[in-house]
Short mmCIF file of C-alpha atoms in Angstrom, two decimals:
data_model
loop_
_atom_site.label_atom_id
_atom_site.label_comp_id
_atom_site.label_asym_id
_atom_site.label_seq_id
_atom_site.Cartn_x
_atom_site.Cartn_y
_atom_site.Cartn_z
CA MET A 1 -34.82 -19.23 -92.30
CA MET A 2 -34.30 -22.85 -93.44
CA PRO A 3 -30.84 -24.27 -92.76
CA THR A 4 -28.49 -24.78 -95.62
CA TRP A 5 -27.70 -28.43 -94.95
CA LEU A 6 -31.93 -29.45 -95.73
CA SER A 7 -31.37 -27.31 -99.87
CA GLN A 8 -28.90 -29.45 -100.77
CA ASP A 9 -28.54 -32.29 -103.42
CA LEU A 10 -28.06 -35.12 -100.72
CA THR A 11 -29.10 -34.41 -97.95
CA THR A 12 -27.83 -35.34 -94.25
CA LEU A 13 -30.44 -35.05 -91.84
CA ALA A 14 -31.19 -37.49 -88.78
CA PHE A 15 -33.70 -37.03 -86.36
CA VAL A 16 -32.17 -36.93 -82.36
CA TRP A 17 -34.83 -37.83 -79.76
CA ARG A 18 -34.19 -35.36 -75.90
CA LEU A 19 -35.99 -37.16 -73.13
CA GLU A 20 -36.08 -35.95 -69.64
CA ARG A 21 -37.66 -38.94 -67.61
CA ASN A 22 -39.27 -37.01 -63.49
CA ASP A 23 -36.51 -38.89 -61.55
CA GLY A 24 -33.97 -36.33 -63.22
CA VAL A 25 -32.85 -39.07 -65.68
CA THR A 26 -31.94 -36.91 -69.55
CA LEU A 27 -31.31 -39.73 -72.55
CA GLY A 28 -30.43 -39.07 -75.83
CA PHE A 29 -31.74 -40.57 -78.97
CA THR A 30 -31.31 -40.99 -82.72
CA ASN A 31 -31.59 -42.26 -85.80
CA HIS A 32 -28.30 -42.07 -87.46
CA ASP A 33 -26.46 -44.93 -87.73
CA ARG A 34 -23.82 -43.34 -85.12
CA ASP A 35 -23.78 -41.48 -81.69
CA LEU A 36 -23.93 -38.29 -82.25
CA VAL A 37 -23.03 -35.19 -79.49
CA ILE A 38 -25.29 -32.52 -78.97
CA ASP A 39 -24.81 -29.33 -76.50
CA GLY A 40 -22.62 -32.01 -74.34
CA LEU A 41 -25.11 -35.57 -74.29
CA THR A 42 -24.44 -38.56 -76.29
CA TYR A 43 -27.37 -39.01 -78.35
CA SER A 44 -27.38 -42.91 -78.83
CA ALA A 45 -27.71 -44.52 -81.98
CA SER A 46 -31.19 -46.95 -82.08
CA PRO A 47 -32.05 -46.37 -86.14
CA GLY A 48 -35.21 -48.35 -85.34
CA MET A 49 -36.94 -45.37 -83.93
CA VAL A 50 -39.03 -43.63 -86.17
CA PRO A 51 -41.40 -40.47 -85.97
CA SER A 52 -44.69 -40.80 -87.48
CA ALA A 53 -45.66 -37.83 -90.33
CA ILE A 54 -45.12 -34.76 -88.26
CA GLU A 55 -47.56 -31.72 -88.88
CA ARG A 56 -46.52 -28.13 -88.25
CA SER A 57 -49.12 -25.17 -88.34
CA ASP A 58 -50.44 -21.94 -86.59
CA ALA A 59 -53.47 -23.05 -85.86
CA PHE A 60 -54.45 -24.71 -82.19
CA ASP A 61 -54.91 -27.97 -83.40
CA VAL A 62 -53.42 -30.91 -80.55
CA ASP A 63 -50.02 -31.98 -81.94
CA ASN A 64 -49.93 -35.55 -81.67
CA VAL A 65 -46.72 -37.65 -82.19
CA GLU A 66 -47.01 -41.36 -82.48
CA LEU A 67 -42.80 -42.48 -82.05
CA VAL A 68 -42.43 -45.81 -82.70
CA GLY A 69 -39.37 -48.09 -82.74
CA ALA A 70 -36.92 -51.50 -81.79
CA LEU A 71 -37.11 -51.94 -77.51
CA THR A 72 -33.05 -51.99 -78.49
CA SER A 73 -31.55 -49.53 -76.56
CA ASP A 74 -30.58 -51.12 -72.63
CA ALA A 75 -31.53 -47.25 -71.55
CA PHE A 76 -35.37 -47.58 -73.40
CA ARG A 77 -36.34 -50.90 -71.45
CA ALA A 78 -39.62 -52.77 -71.73
CA GLU A 79 -39.33 -53.40 -68.07
CA ASP A 80 -39.02 -49.42 -67.42
CA LEU A 81 -41.91 -48.29 -69.57
CA ALA A 82 -44.60 -50.94 -68.13
CA ALA A 83 -43.28 -49.89 -64.64
CA GLY A 84 -43.96 -46.02 -65.50
CA ARG A 85 -40.01 -44.67 -65.16
CA TRP A 86 -41.25 -42.94 -69.06
CA ASP A 87 -44.72 -41.52 -67.46
CA GLY A 88 -44.65 -37.69 -68.10
CA ALA A 89 -41.29 -37.76 -69.04
CA ARG A 90 -40.90 -34.48 -71.48
CA LEU A 91 -39.10 -34.77 -75.57
CA ARG A 92 -38.39 -32.37 -77.93
CA LEU A 93 -37.76 -34.19 -81.23
CA SER A 94 -35.80 -31.73 -84.03
CA ALA A 95 -33.96 -32.35 -86.69
CA VAL A 96 -29.87 -31.78 -87.09
CA ASP A 97 -27.14 -32.24 -90.36
CA TRP A 98 -25.11 -35.43 -88.60
CA THR A 99 -22.34 -34.44 -90.08
CA ALA A 100 -22.14 -31.15 -88.00
CA PRO A 101 -24.86 -31.67 -85.16
CA GLN A 102 -23.65 -29.01 -83.47
CA SER A 103 -25.23 -26.63 -86.13
CA VAL A 104 -28.31 -24.90 -85.94
CA SER A 105 -31.03 -27.69 -85.75
CA VAL A 106 -34.58 -27.45 -87.26
CA PRO A 107 -37.17 -28.30 -83.79
CA LEU A 108 -40.21 -30.31 -84.90
CA VAL A 109 -42.33 -31.43 -81.68
CA ARG A 110 -42.21 -30.71 -77.78
CA GLY A 111 -44.64 -32.47 -74.78
CA GLU A 112 -44.68 -35.14 -72.62
CA LEU A 113 -44.96 -38.39 -73.32
CA GLY A 114 -48.50 -40.55 -72.37
CA SER A 115 -49.12 -43.49 -72.86
CA VAL A 116 -47.04 -46.58 -73.91
CA GLU A 117 -47.78 -49.74 -75.79
CA ILE A 118 -45.43 -52.67 -76.34
CA SER A 119 -45.83 -55.71 -78.89
CA ASP A 120 -44.16 -58.13 -79.68
CA GLY A 121 -40.95 -56.17 -79.13
CA GLN A 122 -41.62 -52.91 -80.52
CA PHE A 123 -42.68 -49.88 -78.55
CA SER A 124 -45.37 -47.29 -79.49
CA VAL A 125 -45.81 -43.74 -77.10
CA GLU A 126 -48.39 -41.01 -78.04
CA LEU A 127 -46.25 -37.40 -77.30
CA ARG A 128 -48.92 -35.16 -76.12
CA GLY A 129 -48.06 -31.23 -77.02
CA PRO A 130 -47.92 -28.51 -75.51
CA THR A 131 -51.94 -27.19 -77.16
CA ALA A 132 -52.72 -30.39 -75.45
CA ILE A 133 -53.48 -28.64 -72.78
CA LEU A 134 -56.55 -27.16 -74.50
CA GLU A 135 -58.34 -30.41 -74.63
CA ALA A 136 -58.83 -29.66 -70.53
CA PRO A 137 -61.81 -28.10 -68.72
CA VAL A 138 -61.78 -24.24 -68.42
CA VAL A 139 -62.92 -24.20 -65.02
CA GLU A 140 -63.06 -26.65 -62.22
CA GLU A 141 -65.62 -29.09 -61.40
CA THR A 142 -67.56 -28.10 -57.55
CA SER A 143 -66.38 -31.69 -55.48
CA PRO A 144 -67.07 -32.11 -51.25
CA GLU A 145 -63.09 -33.03 -51.47
CA CYS A 146 -60.55 -30.65 -51.66
CA ARG A 147 -59.00 -30.38 -55.38
CA ALA A 148 -55.50 -29.24 -53.75
CA THR A 149 -53.04 -31.96 -53.16
CA LEU A 150 -51.55 -31.85 -49.73
CA GLY A 151 -48.41 -29.28 -49.60
CA ASP A 152 -49.25 -27.84 -53.51
CA ARG A 153 -49.46 -24.29 -53.81
CA ARG A 154 -52.90 -23.67 -53.25
CA CYS A 155 -52.84 -26.39 -50.23
CA ARG A 156 -49.96 -24.29 -47.91
CA ILE A 157 -49.65 -26.86 -46.03
CA ASP A 158 -45.23 -27.23 -44.97
CA MET A 159 -44.37 -30.75 -45.83
CA ALA A 160 -41.02 -30.20 -43.44
CA GLY A 161 -41.78 -32.69 -41.36
CA ARG A 162 -43.99 -34.77 -42.96
CA VAL A 163 -41.73 -36.34 -44.96
CA GLN A 164 -39.77 -39.51 -43.35
CA ILE A 165 -36.95 -42.10 -44.49
CA ALA A 166 -37.48 -45.88 -43.33
CA VAL A 167 -36.18 -49.19 -44.29
CA VAL A 168 -37.02 -51.98 -45.57
CA ALA A 169 -37.35 -55.38 -44.10
CA THR A 170 -39.70 -57.64 -46.12
CA VAL A 171 -41.98 -57.33 -49.53
CA ASN A 172 -44.86 -59.86 -49.57
CA ASP A 173 -47.01 -58.28 -52.89
CA ALA A 174 -47.72 -54.92 -51.95
CA LEU A 175 -47.40 -55.07 -47.96
CA VAL A 176 -44.20 -53.50 -46.87
CA THR A 177 -42.74 -54.38 -43.59
CA LEU A 178 -40.57 -51.35 -41.86
CA THR A 179 -37.99 -52.76 -39.56
CA THR A 180 -39.05 -50.07 -37.40
CA PRO A 181 -42.80 -48.16 -37.08
CA VAL A 182 -44.02 -44.89 -38.16
CA PRO A 183 -47.19 -42.97 -36.83
CA SER A 184 -50.41 -45.00 -38.20
CA GLY A 185 -52.61 -43.85 -40.31
CA VAL A 186 -50.72 -40.35 -41.17
CA PHE A 187 -49.48 -42.44 -44.38
CA VAL A 188 -52.63 -42.58 -46.22
CA SER A 189 -53.03 -41.77 -49.67
CA GLY A 190 -49.06 -39.71 -49.00
CA ARG A 191 -47.03 -42.44 -51.05
CA LEU A 192 -43.86 -44.47 -50.59
CA ARG A 193 -40.92 -43.73 -53.76
CA TRP A 194 -38.55 -46.43 -53.75
CA LEU A 195 -34.11 -44.71 -53.17
CA ASP A 196 -32.46 -48.50 -53.68
CA GLY A 197 -32.88 -51.17 -56.32
CA GLY A 198 -34.15 -51.20 -59.58
CA ASN A 199 -37.00 -49.96 -58.72
CA ALA A 200 -35.18 -46.44 -57.29
CA GLY A 201 -37.10 -43.11 -58.42
CA LEU A 202 -40.17 -44.87 -58.71
CA CYS A 203 -43.79 -44.48 -56.20
CA VAL A 204 -46.14 -45.90 -55.68
CA GLU A 205 -49.62 -44.63 -53.23
CA ILE A 206 -50.00 -45.78 -49.62
CA ILE A 207 -53.97 -46.85 -48.99
CA ALA A 208 -52.78 -48.14 -45.54
CA ASN A 209 -50.42 -48.10 -42.65
CA SER A 210 -50.40 -49.35 -39.48
CA GLY A 211 -46.99 -49.28 -37.64
CA ALA A 212 -44.47 -50.86 -39.15
CA THR A 213 -47.14 -52.42 -41.62
CA ILE A 214 -47.38 -49.98 -45.15
CA THR A 215 -50.04 -51.31 -47.86
CA LEU A 216 -49.40 -50.11 -51.19
CA GLU A 217 -51.46 -49.78 -54.25
CA ALA A 218 -49.40 -52.33 -56.42
CA PRO A 219 -46.94 -54.29 -55.57
CA PRO A 220 -43.48 -53.34 -56.61
CA HIS A 221 -42.15 -53.68 -59.90
CA PHE A 222 -38.27 -55.33 -59.40
CA THR A 223 -37.10 -57.04 -56.71
CA VAL A 224 -36.98 -55.12 -53.42
CA ALA A 225 -34.17 -56.34 -50.89
CA ALA A 226 -33.82 -55.80 -47.09
CA GLY A 227 -32.32 -52.70 -46.10
CA ALA A 228 -33.61 -51.08 -49.72
CA ARG A 229 -34.30 -46.83 -48.53
CA VAL A 230 -38.00 -45.78 -48.99
CA GLU A 231 -38.98 -42.02 -49.00
CA LEU A 232 -42.62 -42.12 -47.23
CA THR A 233 -44.15 -38.66 -47.96
CA GLN A 234 -47.55 -38.28 -45.30
CA GLY A 235 -51.03 -37.88 -47.57
CA CYS A 236 -54.48 -36.00 -46.37
CA ASP A 237 -58.05 -38.13 -47.33
CA ARG A 238 -59.34 -34.35 -49.12
CA ARG A 239 -62.60 -34.33 -46.43
CA PHE A 240 -62.91 -30.66 -44.86
CA SER A 241 -63.20 -32.46 -41.64
CA SER A 242 -59.24 -34.06 -41.84
CA CYS A 243 -58.56 -30.46 -42.81
CA VAL A 244 -59.82 -29.05 -40.27
CA THR A 245 -58.94 -31.50 -37.39
CA ARG A 246 -55.59 -32.55 -38.73
CA PHE A 247 -54.21 -29.61 -39.99
CA ALA A 248 -56.13 -26.48 -39.22
CA ASN A 249 -55.92 -25.38 -42.73
CA ALA A 250 -59.69 -24.38 -43.01
CA ALA A 251 -58.83 -21.57 -44.32
CA ASN A 252 -57.06 -23.28 -48.01
CA PHE A 253 -59.71 -26.04 -48.29
CA ARG A 254 -60.10 -26.06 -51.82
CA GLY A 255 -63.57 -27.82 -52.62
CA GLU A 256 -67.09 -27.38 -51.31
CA PRO A 257 -68.06 -29.72 -48.64
CA HIS A 258 -71.86 -28.53 -47.92
CA LEU A 259 -73.03 -27.85 -51.39
CA PRO A 260 -76.11 -30.23 -51.69
CA GLY A 261 -75.51 -32.90 -54.03
CA ASN A 262 -78.08 -34.55 -56.23
CA ASP A 263 -79.67 -36.60 -53.69
CA LEU A 264 -81.69 -33.20 -52.78
CA LEU A 265 -84.05 -34.35 -54.91
CA THR A 266 -85.21 -36.81 -54.06
CA ARG A 267 -85.51 -36.21 -50.17
CA TYR A 268 -88.82 -36.05 -49.02
CA VAL A 269 -90.61 -34.97 -45.51
CA SER A 270 -91.25 -37.77 -42.98
#
């Protein structure tokens, strides 16, 4: 049923965006010229934020909406967008009556943030709706490597004792030196999560570790001070041999290590 405030001669409509980042931060924005408070969350006035045309239907078409605007909010910084802090954030876009924001709202779209583009102080974000999952493959492709992630419900490895807090001594590009050594090799293909400073909450893959030296897939986006804490999570190279010898978890290996590859067609008897 359509709210009465939508049928009035003088409209009082405002768009509100609720964003929930993966690091637990929840923010609200509105295109109204004043802040609105809805269910205890303050939606900051951001008149430059505008959604693209929104079309709603009962069909199974993929719902993608583009959000554009100026980087006017201190909480919505270009540096954070470039660092990936907003990747995969959940967003809900609704229409409300700005004269009575606590009244009935009209849900428009919801989903996860996709690709982000920044140009000349303007940002453009693609919102992937729930039906975007229909674009994913119906079944998994066979592979010699495991398709599970270490510690997830398919892998079933207990991650207790496989996560470690460490302290940074120095950072040189993608090379991180810790104040104390950690077991060599066990964190390869794992992740490092920054706990302090401007990088707090961001994660990056570990490609090598030896003693107190950690090599990251990419350097940190923000300056790291000596003494900053990091969380190290062990990784897995997804090979069957590692699953057997290191984790004793062959029963839960999610791959086909003995499946012949395409090179079988080119083999010949010598």
